[in-house]
Coordinates of C-alpha atoms in Angstrom, one line a residue:
X1 CA 65.9 44.7 -29.4
X2 CA 66.4 46.4 -26.0
X3 CA 65.8 50.1 -25.5
X4 CA 69.5 50.8 -25.1
X5 CA 70.3 49.0 -28.4
X6 CA 67.5 50.9 -30.1
X7 CA 68.9 54.2 -28.9
X8 CA 72.4 53.1 -30.1
X9 CA 70.9 52.4 -33.5
X10 CA 69.3 55.8 -33.5
X11 CA 72.7 57.4 -32.7
X12 CA 74.2 55.6 -35.7
X13 CA 71.4 56.8 -38.0
X14 CA 71.9 60.4 -36.7
X15 CA 75.6 60.2 -37.4
X16 CA 75.1 59.0 -41.0
X17 CA 72.4 61.7 -41.6
X18 CA 74.7 64.3 -40.1
X19 CA 72.0 65.5 -37.7
X20 CA 74.1 67.3 -35.1
X21 CA 71.3 68.3 -32.7
X22 CA 69.7 64.9 -32.7
X23 CA 73.1 63.2 -32.3
X24 CA 73.9 65.4 -29.3
X25 CA 70.6 64.6 -27.6
X26 CA 71.0 60.9 -28.1
X27 CA 74.6 61.0 -26.8
X28 CA 73.4 62.7 -23.7
X29 CA 70.7 60.1 -23.2
X30 CA 73.2 57.2 -23.6
X31 CA 75.6 58.9 -21.2
X32 CA 72.8 59.1 -18.6
X33 CA 71.9 55.4 -19.1
X34 CA 75.6 54.4 -18.8
X35 CA 76.0 56.6 -15.6
X36 CA 73.0 54.9 -14.0
X37 CA 74.4 51.5 -14.8
X38 CA 77.7 52.4 -13.2
X39 CA 76.1 54.0 -10.2
X40 CA 74.1 50.9 -9.4
X41 CA 77.1 48.6 -9.3
X42 CA 78.1 47.8 -5.7
X43 CA 81.6 48.4 -4.5
X44 CA 83.2 45.2 -3.2
X45 CA 84.9 44.8 0.1
X46 CA 88.5 43.7 0.5
X47 CA 87.3 40.3 1.8
X48 CA 85.1 39.8 -1.3
X49 CA 87.9 40.9 -3.7
X50 CA 90.3 38.5 -2.1
X51 CA 87.8 35.7 -2.5
X52 CA 87.2 36.5 -6.2
X53 CA 91.0 36.5 -6.7
X54 CA 91.4 33.1 -5.0
X55 CA 88.6 31.6 -7.0
X56 CA 90.0 33.0 -10.3
X57 CA 93.4 31.5 -9.5
X58 CA 91.9 28.1 -8.8
X59 CA 89.7 28.2 -11.9
X60 CA 92.5 29.2 -14.3
X61 CA 95.0 26.8 -12.7
X62 CA 97.6 29.6 -12.4
X63 CA 100.9 28.4 -10.8
X64 CA 103.0 31.5 -10.9
X65 CA 103.4 35.2 -12.0
X66 CA 103.7 34.0 -15.6
X67 CA 100.0 33.1 -15.5
X68 CA 98.9 36.5 -14.2
X69 CA 97.4 37.5 -17.6
X70 CA 95.0 34.5 -17.5
X71 CA 93.9 35.4 -13.9
X72 CA 93.4 39.1 -14.7
X73 CA 91.5 38.2 -17.8
X74 CA 89.1 36.1 -15.7
X75 CA 88.7 38.9 -13.1
X76 CA 88.3 41.8 -15.5
X77 CA 84.8 40.8 -16.6
X78 CA 83.6 40.2 -13.1
X79 CA 85.2 43.1 -11.2
X80 CA 85.7 45.9 -13.7
X81 CA 83.9 49.0 -12.4
X82 CA 83.3 47.5 -9.0
X83 CA 86.9 47.5 -7.8
X84 CA 90.2 49.2 -8.5
X85 CA 91.9 47.0 -11.1
X86 CA 95.3 48.2 -10.0
X87 CA 94.7 47.0 -6.5
X88 CA 93.4 43.7 -7.8
X89 CA 96.5 43.4 -10.1
X90 CA 98.9 43.8 -7.1
X91 CA 96.9 41.3 -5.0
X92 CA 97.0 38.7 -7.8
X93 CA 100.7 39.3 -8.3
X94 CA 101.4 38.8 -4.5
X95 CA 99.3 35.7 -4.3
X96 CA 101.0 34.1 -7.4
X97 CA 104.5 35.1 -6.3
X98 CA 104.3 33.1 -3.1

């Protein structure tokens, strides 16, 4: 079990035991870990985002705007937290529209 998973299990145990101080400390620790994970992700350039969008469209076989959900689903896992999903959505829509 990873350290993060172990800490999550400790948080569940603290919740069940109603140990407020312990729970508070564990939540702060998990928040710090999550913040570090987010900080270490690299922001993508517009050129890299456009390439990922084109690749996702090709992989999903999307033909039009009706297939936008499939493309966004494929991109969400790869780009979430590294790029603005609203911007990606508009880029996908424009590429699928024509």
